[in-house]
C-alpha cells in the first residue's frame, strides 16, 4: 500500500509532544496500574447488572498504557480507519509519487503526530473497536493520575469512576458484535465521498484558520450532502455510546463510589477546557462537539429509560436500523415512536 502517512514520524512526534505525564514513584505507578486493572474487572459485572448487556469475558482485552502507548495504539487505529481512504487515493490519477509522496507523507505524519500528542495528554481511557479481532480497552494511567490530582479526587474512587465509563464502551462493543462492523462501514462510506485534491490543502487551511481564532474544524472537511449524511449517522451512534456510558456512570456510581458527586462536579468543570491553545485545538478537532455528544446522548438515554425502562431501551442494540439518528438524539420521543 502506498505510504501516504509517515506513521513512525507520527508516533515519535506524538509521544514527544505528549510527554511522560506527572512524576509518580515506581511503587505508586504499580499500584495505579493494579487498581485500574481491578477496576475494569469489577466494572464488567456492575455494567452488566445495570444495563442488562452481557459481554464475553474473553473478548477485547484491557490494557493499562502510558501516553506513548496510547499514541501508538491510535496511530495503528488511524491506519486501519484510513486504509479505505488511502486505497481510493492511490487509485486516483495524479496521486503524488517519489519525492512528492515522501514529503507529503512526512507532512501528514507530523500533523497527525501533533494532534495525537495533544490528545495523548487528555484522554483517560478509550475503547479501540478496530483492533483485531474484537477491539481493546485502553486506560491511560498517567492521565488518570494527573486528573485525579488536579481535581483533588480520592484516587480509588476516581479510578473506578473512569473504569465504569470505559468498561461500558467495552461492553457495548462486545455484547453487540455487529456494532464494530457497522462503524467501520461508515468509515468506508466516508472514504467513498472524499476528493483527494481537497484533503491536504483544506486541512492545512483549516488548521491555520483555527490558530488565527476562526471557527474551522477538521469535521468541516466533510461538507458535501453525502458526507454530511454519513457524519450524521456516526454522530447519532457516538452520541448514543457516550451518553449511555455517562448514564451508567451516574447510575452505578453512587452505590460503589462514595465521592461520586464531588468527582462529577469537578470533572464537568474540567471538560470546559483550559487556556487559549486548548480551546483552539478543541475547536479544530471537534472536541466541543464531542462534549455535546455526552450531554445530548445522556439526555436521550435517560428519556427513553424513564419512559420505557432499560429492558425496552435495549432494543437499540438489536440491529443497526434501531440506532438513533442525529435528529432522534435530540428528539428521543421520535425514536420511541419509531422503534418501540
CSV table of C-alpha atoms in Angstrom, one decimal:
chain,number,residue,atom,x,y,z
A,1,UNK,CA,0.0,0.0,0.0
A,2,UNK,CA,1.2,3.5,-0.8
A,3,UNK,CA,2.7,5.1,2.3
A,4,UNK,CA,0.8,8.5,2.4
A,5,UNK,CA,1.3,9.0,6.1
A,6,UNK,CA,4.6,8.6,7.9
A,7,UNK,CA,3.2,6.6,10.8
A,8,UNK,CA,6.6,6.3,12.5
A,9,UNK,CA,7.0,10.0,12.5
A,10,UNK,CA,3.5,10.5,13.8
A,11,UNK,CA,4.2,8.2,16.8
A,12,UNK,CA,7.6,9.7,17.5
A,13,UNK,CA,6.4,13.3,17.4
A,14,UNK,CA,3.1,12.5,19.2
A,15,UNK,CA,5.0,10.8,22.0
A,16,UNK,CA,7.4,13.7,22.3
A,17,UNK,CA,4.5,16.3,22.4
A,18,UNK,CA,2.6,14.2,24.9
A,19,UNK,CA,5.5,13.8,27.3
A,20,UNK,CA,5.6,11.4,30.2
A,21,UNK,CA,3.0,12.9,32.4
A,22,UNK,CA,3.1,13.5,36.2
A,23,UNK,CA,6.0,12.4,38.4
A,24,UNK,CA,5.0,9.1,40.0
A,25,UNK,CA,7.1,6.8,42.1
A,26,UNK,CA,7.6,3.2,40.8
A,27,UNK,CA,5.5,1.9,43.7
A,28,UNK,CA,2.7,4.4,43.2
A,29,UNK,CA,2.7,3.6,39.4
A,30,UNK,CA,2.5,-0.1,40.0
A,31,UNK,CA,-0.4,0.4,42.5
A,32,UNK,CA,-2.3,2.6,40.0
A,33,UNK,CA,-1.9,0.1,37.2
A,34,UNK,CA,-3.1,-2.7,39.5
A,35,UNK,CA,-6.0,-0.7,40.8
A,36,UNK,CA,-7.1,0.2,37.2
A,37,UNK,CA,-7.0,-3.4,36.1
A,38,UNK,CA,-9.1,-4.4,39.1
A,39,UNK,CA,-11.4,-1.5,38.5
A,40,UNK,CA,-12.0,-2.6,34.9
A,41,UNK,CA,-12.6,-6.2,36.0
A,42,UNK,CA,-15.0,-5.1,38.7
A,43,UNK,CA,-16.9,-2.8,36.4
A,44,UNK,CA,-17.8,-5.6,34.0
A,45,UNK,CA,-20.4,-7.0,36.5
A,46,UNK,CA,-21.6,-3.6,37.6
A,47,UNK,CA,-22.3,-2.6,34.0
A,48,UNK,CA,-24.0,-5.9,33.2
A,49,UNK,CA,-26.3,-5.6,36.3
A,50,UNK,CA,-27.3,-2.1,35.5
A,51,UNK,CA,-27.7,-2.3,31.7
A,52,UNK,CA,-28.6,-6.0,31.1
A,53,UNK,CA,-25.8,-6.2,28.5
A,54,UNK,CA,-23.7,-9.3,28.7
A,55,UNK,CA,-20.1,-9.2,27.4
A,56,UNK,CA,-17.9,-12.3,26.9
A,57,UNK,CA,-15.0,-12.2,29.4
A,58,UNK,CA,-12.5,-13.4,26.8
A,59,UNK,CA,-13.1,-10.7,24.2
A,60,UNK,CA,-11.4,-7.3,23.9
A,61,UNK,CA,-8.6,-7.2,26.4
A,62,UNK,CA,-8.0,-4.4,28.9
A,63,UNK,CA,-4.6,-2.6,28.6
A,64,UNK,CA,-3.2,-0.1,31.0
A,65,UNK,CA,-0.9,2.1,28.9
A,66,UNK,CA,1.3,5.2,29.2
A,67,UNK,CA,1.0,8.2,26.8
A,68,UNK,CA,3.3,6.8,24.2
A,69,UNK,CA,1.3,3.5,24.2
A,70,UNK,CA,-1.9,5.4,23.7
A,71,UNK,CA,-0.3,7.4,20.8
A,72,UNK,CA,0.9,4.1,19.2
A,73,UNK,CA,-2.4,2.5,19.6
A,74,UNK,CA,-4.2,5.4,18.0
A,75,UNK,CA,-1.8,5.6,15.1
A,76,UNK,CA,-2.5,1.9,14.5
A,77,UNK,CA,-6.2,2.7,14.7
A,78,UNK,CA,-6.0,5.6,12.2
A,79,UNK,CA,-4.0,3.4,9.8
A,80,UNK,CA,-6.9,0.9,9.9
A,81,UNK,CA,-9.6,3.5,9.5
A,82,UNK,CA,-7.8,5.3,6.7
A,83,UNK,CA,-7.0,2.2,4.8
A,84,UNK,CA,-10.0,2.5,2.5
A,85,UNK,CA,-9.3,6.2,2.1
A,86,UNK,CA,-5.7,5.6,1.1
A,87,UNK,CA,-6.8,2.8,-1.2
A,88,UNK,CA,-9.1,5.2,-3.0
A,89,UNK,CA,-6.4,7.9,-3.2
A,90,UNK,CA,-3.8,5.7,-4.7
A,91,UNK,CA,-6.3,4.6,-7.4
A,92,UNK,CA,-6.9,8.2,-8.4
A,93,UNK,CA,-5.0,9.6,-11.3
A,94,UNK,CA,-2.5,12.2,-10.2
A,95,UNK,CA,-1.7,10.8,-6.8
A,96,UNK,CA,1.9,12.0,-5.9
A,97,UNK,CA,4.8,9.7,-6.1
A,98,UNK,CA,8.5,9.7,-5.5
A,99,UNK,CA,9.8,12.8,-3.7
A,100,UNK,CA,6.4,14.5,-3.6
A,101,UNK,CA,4.9,11.4,-1.9
A,102,UNK,CA,7.8,11.2,0.6
A,103,UNK,CA,7.4,14.9,1.5
A,104,UNK,CA,3.7,14.7,1.7
A,105,UNK,CA,3.8,11.6,4.0
A,106,UNK,CA,6.0,13.4,6.4
A,107,UNK,CA,3.8,16.5,6.4
A,108,UNK,CA,0.7,14.4,7.2
A,109,UNK,CA,2.6,12.3,9.7
A,110,UNK,CA,3.7,15.5,11.5
A,111,UNK,CA,0.2,16.9,11.5
A,112,UNK,CA,-1.2,13.6,12.9
A,113,UNK,CA,1.6,13.4,15.4
A,114,UNK,CA,0.8,16.9,16.8
A,115,UNK,CA,-2.9,16.0,17.1
A,116,UNK,CA,-2.1,12.7,18.8
A,117,UNK,CA,0.3,14.4,21.1
A,118,UNK,CA,-2.2,16.9,22.3
A,119,UNK,CA,-4.9,14.3,22.7
A,120,UNK,CA,-2.4,12.0,24.4
A,121,UNK,CA,-2.3,14.4,27.4
A,122,UNK,CA,-6.1,14.5,27.7
A,123,UNK,CA,-7.6,11.1,27.1
A,124,UNK,CA,-8.3,9.0,30.3
A,125,UNK,CA,-9.5,5.9,28.5
A,126,UNK,CA,-10.7,4.7,25.2
A,127,UNK,CA,-12.2,1.6,23.6
A,128,UNK,CA,-10.5,0.9,20.3
A,129,UNK,CA,-13.1,-1.1,18.3
A,130,UNK,CA,-10.9,-1.5,15.2
A,131,UNK,CA,-8.1,-3.6,16.8
A,132,UNK,CA,-8.3,-7.2,15.7
A,133,UNK,CA,-10.0,-9.4,16.4
A,134,UNK,CA,-12.6,-7.8,18.7
A,135,UNK,CA,-11.2,-4.5,19.9
A,136,UNK,CA,-9.3,-3.5,23.1
A,137,UNK,CA,-9.8,-1.2,26.0
A,138,UNK,CA,-7.0,1.3,26.8
A,139,UNK,CA,-6.7,3.0,30.2
A,140,UNK,CA,-4.1,5.8,30.2
A,141,UNK,CA,-2.6,5.6,33.7
A,142,UNK,CA,-0.6,8.9,33.7
A,143,UNK,CA,-3.5,11.0,32.6
A,144,UNK,CA,-5.8,9.4,35.1
A,145,UNK,CA,-3.3,10.1,37.9
A,146,UNK,CA,-2.8,13.7,36.7
A,147,UNK,CA,-6.5,14.5,36.6
A,148,UNK,CA,-7.3,12.9,40.0
A,149,UNK,CA,-4.5,15.2,41.4
A,150,UNK,CA,-5.8,18.3,39.6
A,151,UNK,CA,-9.3,17.9,40.9
A,152,UNK,CA,-8.2,16.5,44.3
A,153,UNK,CA,-10.3,13.4,43.9
A,154,UNK,CA,-9.9,10.3,46.0
A,155,UNK,CA,-7.7,8.1,43.8
A,156,UNK,CA,-9.5,4.9,44.3
A,157,UNK,CA,-12.9,6.5,43.7
A,158,UNK,CA,-11.7,8.3,40.6
A,159,UNK,CA,-10.1,5.3,39.1
A,160,UNK,CA,-13.2,3.2,39.5
A,161,UNK,CA,-15.3,6.0,38.1
A,162,UNK,CA,-13.2,6.2,34.9
A,163,UNK,CA,-13.3,2.4,34.6
A,164,UNK,CA,-17.1,2.4,34.8
A,165,UNK,CA,-17.3,4.7,31.8
A,166,UNK,CA,-14.7,3.0,29.7
A,167,UNK,CA,-15.8,-0.6,30.6
A,168,UNK,CA,-19.3,0.4,29.4
A,169,UNK,CA,-17.8,1.0,26.0
A,170,UNK,CA,-16.1,-2.4,26.0
A,171,UNK,CA,-19.4,-4.0,27.0
A,172,UNK,CA,-21.3,-2.1,24.3
A,173,UNK,CA,-19.0,-3.4,21.5
A,174,UNK,CA,-18.5,-7.0,22.8
A,175,UNK,CA,-22.2,-7.5,23.8
A,176,UNK,CA,-23.3,-6.1,20.4
A,177,UNK,CA,-20.8,-7.7,17.9
A,178,UNK,CA,-22.4,-6.1,14.8
A,179,UNK,CA,-21.6,-2.6,16.1
A,180,UNK,CA,-17.9,-2.7,15.2
A,181,UNK,CA,-18.6,-3.7,11.6
A,182,UNK,CA,-21.3,-1.0,11.4
A,183,UNK,CA,-19.0,1.8,12.4
A,184,UNK,CA,-16.2,0.6,10.1
A,185,UNK,CA,-18.7,0.6,7.2
A,186,UNK,CA,-19.4,4.2,7.9
A,187,UNK,CA,-15.7,5.0,7.7
A,188,UNK,CA,-15.7,3.2,4.3
A,189,UNK,CA,-18.7,5.3,3.2
A,190,UNK,CA,-16.9,8.5,4.1
A,191,UNK,CA,-13.9,7.3,2.1
A,192,UNK,CA,-16.1,6.8,-1.0
A,193,UNK,CA,-17.0,10.5,-0.9
A,194,UNK,CA,-13.5,12.1,-0.4
A,195,UNK,CA,-11.9,14.1,-3.2
A,196,UNK,CA,-8.1,13.7,-3.0
A,197,UNK,CA,-7.4,17.2,-4.2
A,198,UNK,CA,-9.2,18.8,-1.1
A,199,UNK,CA,-7.7,16.6,1.6
A,200,UNK,CA,-4.3,18.2,2.3
A,201,UNK,CA,-4.9,21.8,1.1
A,202,UNK,CA,-8.2,22.2,3.0
A,203,UNK,CA,-6.8,20.5,6.1
A,204,UNK,CA,-3.8,23.0,6.3
A,205,UNK,CA,-6.1,25.9,5.6
A,206,UNK,CA,-8.5,25.0,8.5
A,207,UNK,CA,-5.6,24.5,10.9
A,208,UNK,CA,-4.3,28.0,10.0
A,209,UNK,CA,-7.8,29.5,10.4
A,210,UNK,CA,-8.3,27.8,13.8
A,211,UNK,CA,-4.9,29.2,15.1
A,212,UNK,CA,-5.9,32.7,14.0
A,213,UNK,CA,-9.1,32.4,16.0
A,214,UNK,CA,-11.5,31.2,13.3
A,215,UNK,CA,-14.2,28.6,13.7
A,216,UNK,CA,-12.7,25.9,11.5
A,217,UNK,CA,-12.9,22.3,12.4
A,218,UNK,CA,-11.4,19.3,10.7
A,219,UNK,CA,-15.0,18.0,10.6
A,220,UNK,CA,-15.8,20.8,8.2
A,221,UNK,CA,-13.8,19.0,5.5
A,222,UNK,CA,-16.8,16.7,5.2
A,223,UNK,CA,-19.3,19.2,3.7
A,224,UNK,CA,-21.0,17.5,0.8
A,225,UNK,CA,-24.5,16.2,1.2
A,226,UNK,CA,-23.3,12.6,1.0
A,227,UNK,CA,-20.6,13.2,3.6
A,228,UNK,CA,-23.0,15.0,6.0
A,229,UNK,CA,-25.4,12.1,5.8
A,230,UNK,CA,-22.7,9.7,6.9
A,231,UNK,CA,-21.3,12.1,9.6
A,232,UNK,CA,-24.9,12.5,10.9
A,233,UNK,CA,-25.2,8.7,11.2
A,234,UNK,CA,-21.8,8.5,13.0
A,235,UNK,CA,-22.8,11.4,15.3
A,236,UNK,CA,-26.0,9.6,16.3
A,237,UNK,CA,-24.1,6.4,17.1
A,238,UNK,CA,-21.3,8.2,19.0
A,239,UNK,CA,-23.8,10.3,21.0
A,240,UNK,CA,-25.7,7.1,22.0
A,241,UNK,CA,-22.5,5.3,23.1
A,242,UNK,CA,-21.1,8.3,25.0
A,243,UNK,CA,-24.4,9.2,26.6
A,244,UNK,CA,-25.1,5.6,27.6
A,245,UNK,CA,-21.7,5.4,29.3
A,246,UNK,CA,-22.4,8.6,31.2
A,247,UNK,CA,-25.8,7.3,32.3
A,248,UNK,CA,-24.1,4.1,33.5
A,249,UNK,CA,-21.5,6.1,35.5
A,250,UNK,CA,-24.1,8.2,37.2
A,251,UNK,CA,-26.5,5.2,37.8
A,252,UNK,CA,-23.9,2.8,39.2
A,253,UNK,CA,-21.6,5.4,40.8
A,254,UNK,CA,-23.5,6.3,44.0
A,255,UNK,CA,-23.7,2.7,45.1
A,256,UNK,CA,-19.9,2.0,44.8
A,257,UNK,CA,-18.1,5.4,44.7
A,258,UNK,CA,-18.6,7.4,47.9
A,259,UNK,CA,-17.3,10.7,46.4
A,260,UNK,CA,-19.0,10.4,43.0
A,261,UNK,CA,-21.0,13.7,43.3
A,262,UNK,CA,-17.8,15.7,44.0
A,263,UNK,CA,-16.0,13.9,41.2
A,264,UNK,CA,-18.7,14.6,38.7
A,265,UNK,CA,-19.0,18.3,39.6
A,266,UNK,CA,-15.2,18.9,39.4
A,267,UNK,CA,-14.8,16.8,36.2
A,268,UNK,CA,-17.6,18.7,34.4
A,269,UNK,CA,-15.8,22.0,35.1
A,270,UNK,CA,-12.6,20.5,33.7
A,271,UNK,CA,-14.4,19.4,30.5
A,272,UNK,CA,-14.9,23.1,29.6
A,273,UNK,CA,-11.2,23.4,28.5
A,274,UNK,CA,-8.2,25.2,29.8
A,275,UNK,CA,-6.4,28.1,28.2
A,276,UNK,CA,-6.3,29.6,24.7
A,277,UNK,CA,-4.3,26.8,23.0
A,278,UNK,CA,-6.6,24.2,24.5
A,279,UNK,CA,-9.6,26.0,23.2
A,280,UNK,CA,-8.1,26.3,19.7
A,281,UNK,CA,-7.2,22.7,19.4
A,282,UNK,CA,-10.6,21.5,20.9
A,283,UNK,CA,-12.4,23.6,18.3
A,284,UNK,CA,-10.2,22.3,15.4
A,285,UNK,CA,-10.5,18.7,16.4
A,286,UNK,CA,-14.2,18.9,17.0
A,287,UNK,CA,-13.9,18.2,20.7
A,288,UNK,CA,-16.5,20.7,21.7
A,289,UNK,CA,-18.9,18.7,19.5
A,290,UNK,CA,-17.8,15.6,21.4
A,291,UNK,CA,-18.8,17.2,24.7
A,292,UNK,CA,-22.2,17.9,23.2
A,293,UNK,CA,-22.4,14.2,22.4
A,294,UNK,CA,-22.0,13.3,26.1
A,295,UNK,CA,-24.7,15.8,27.1
A,296,UNK,CA,-27.3,15.1,24.3
A,297,UNK,CA,-26.7,11.3,24.3
A,298,UNK,CA,-27.2,11.1,28.0
A,299,UNK,CA,-30.4,13.1,27.8
A,300,UNK,CA,-31.6,10.7,25.1
A,301,UNK,CA,-30.8,7.6,27.1
A,302,UNK,CA,-32.4,9.0,30.3
A,303,UNK,CA,-35.6,10.0,28.5
A,304,UNK,CA,-36.0,6.5,26.9
A,305,UNK,CA,-35.2,4.6,30.0
A,306,UNK,CA,-37.5,6.8,32.1
A,307,UNK,CA,-40.3,6.4,29.5
A,308,UNK,CA,-39.9,2.7,28.7
A,309,UNK,CA,-37.4,1.1,31.1
A,310,UNK,CA,-33.9,-0.3,30.5
A,311,UNK,CA,-35.1,-3.6,29.0
A,312,UNK,CA,-37.1,-1.9,26.2
A,313,UNK,CA,-34.4,0.7,25.7
A,314,UNK,CA,-32.0,-2.2,24.9
A,315,UNK,CA,-33.9,-2.6,21.6
A,316,UNK,CA,-31.4,0.0,20.4
A,317,UNK,CA,-28.8,-2.8,20.4
A,318,UNK,CA,-30.8,-5.3,18.4
A,319,UNK,CA,-30.0,-4.2,14.8
A,320,UNK,CA,-28.4,-1.2,13.0
A,321,UNK,CA,-31.8,0.0,12.0
A,322,UNK,CA,-32.7,0.6,15.6
A,323,UNK,CA,-29.8,3.0,16.2
A,324,UNK,CA,-31.0,6.6,16.7
A,325,UNK,CA,-30.3,9.2,14.0
A,326,UNK,CA,-28.7,12.5,14.9
A,327,UNK,CA,-32.1,14.1,14.8
A,328,UNK,CA,-33.6,11.4,17.1
A,329,UNK,CA,-30.8,12.0,19.7
A,330,UNK,CA,-32.4,15.5,20.1
A,331,UNK,CA,-35.9,14.1,19.9
A,332,UNK,CA,-36.0,10.8,21.8
A,333,UNK,CA,-39.8,10.6,21.7
A,334,UNK,CA,-39.5,10.2,17.9
A,335,UNK,CA,-37.1,7.2,18.4
A,336,UNK,CA,-39.5,5.7,20.9
A,337,UNK,CA,-42.4,6.1,18.4
A,338,UNK,CA,-40.3,4.6,15.6
A,339,UNK,CA,-38.7,1.6,17.4
A,340,UNK,CA,-40.7,0.7,20.5
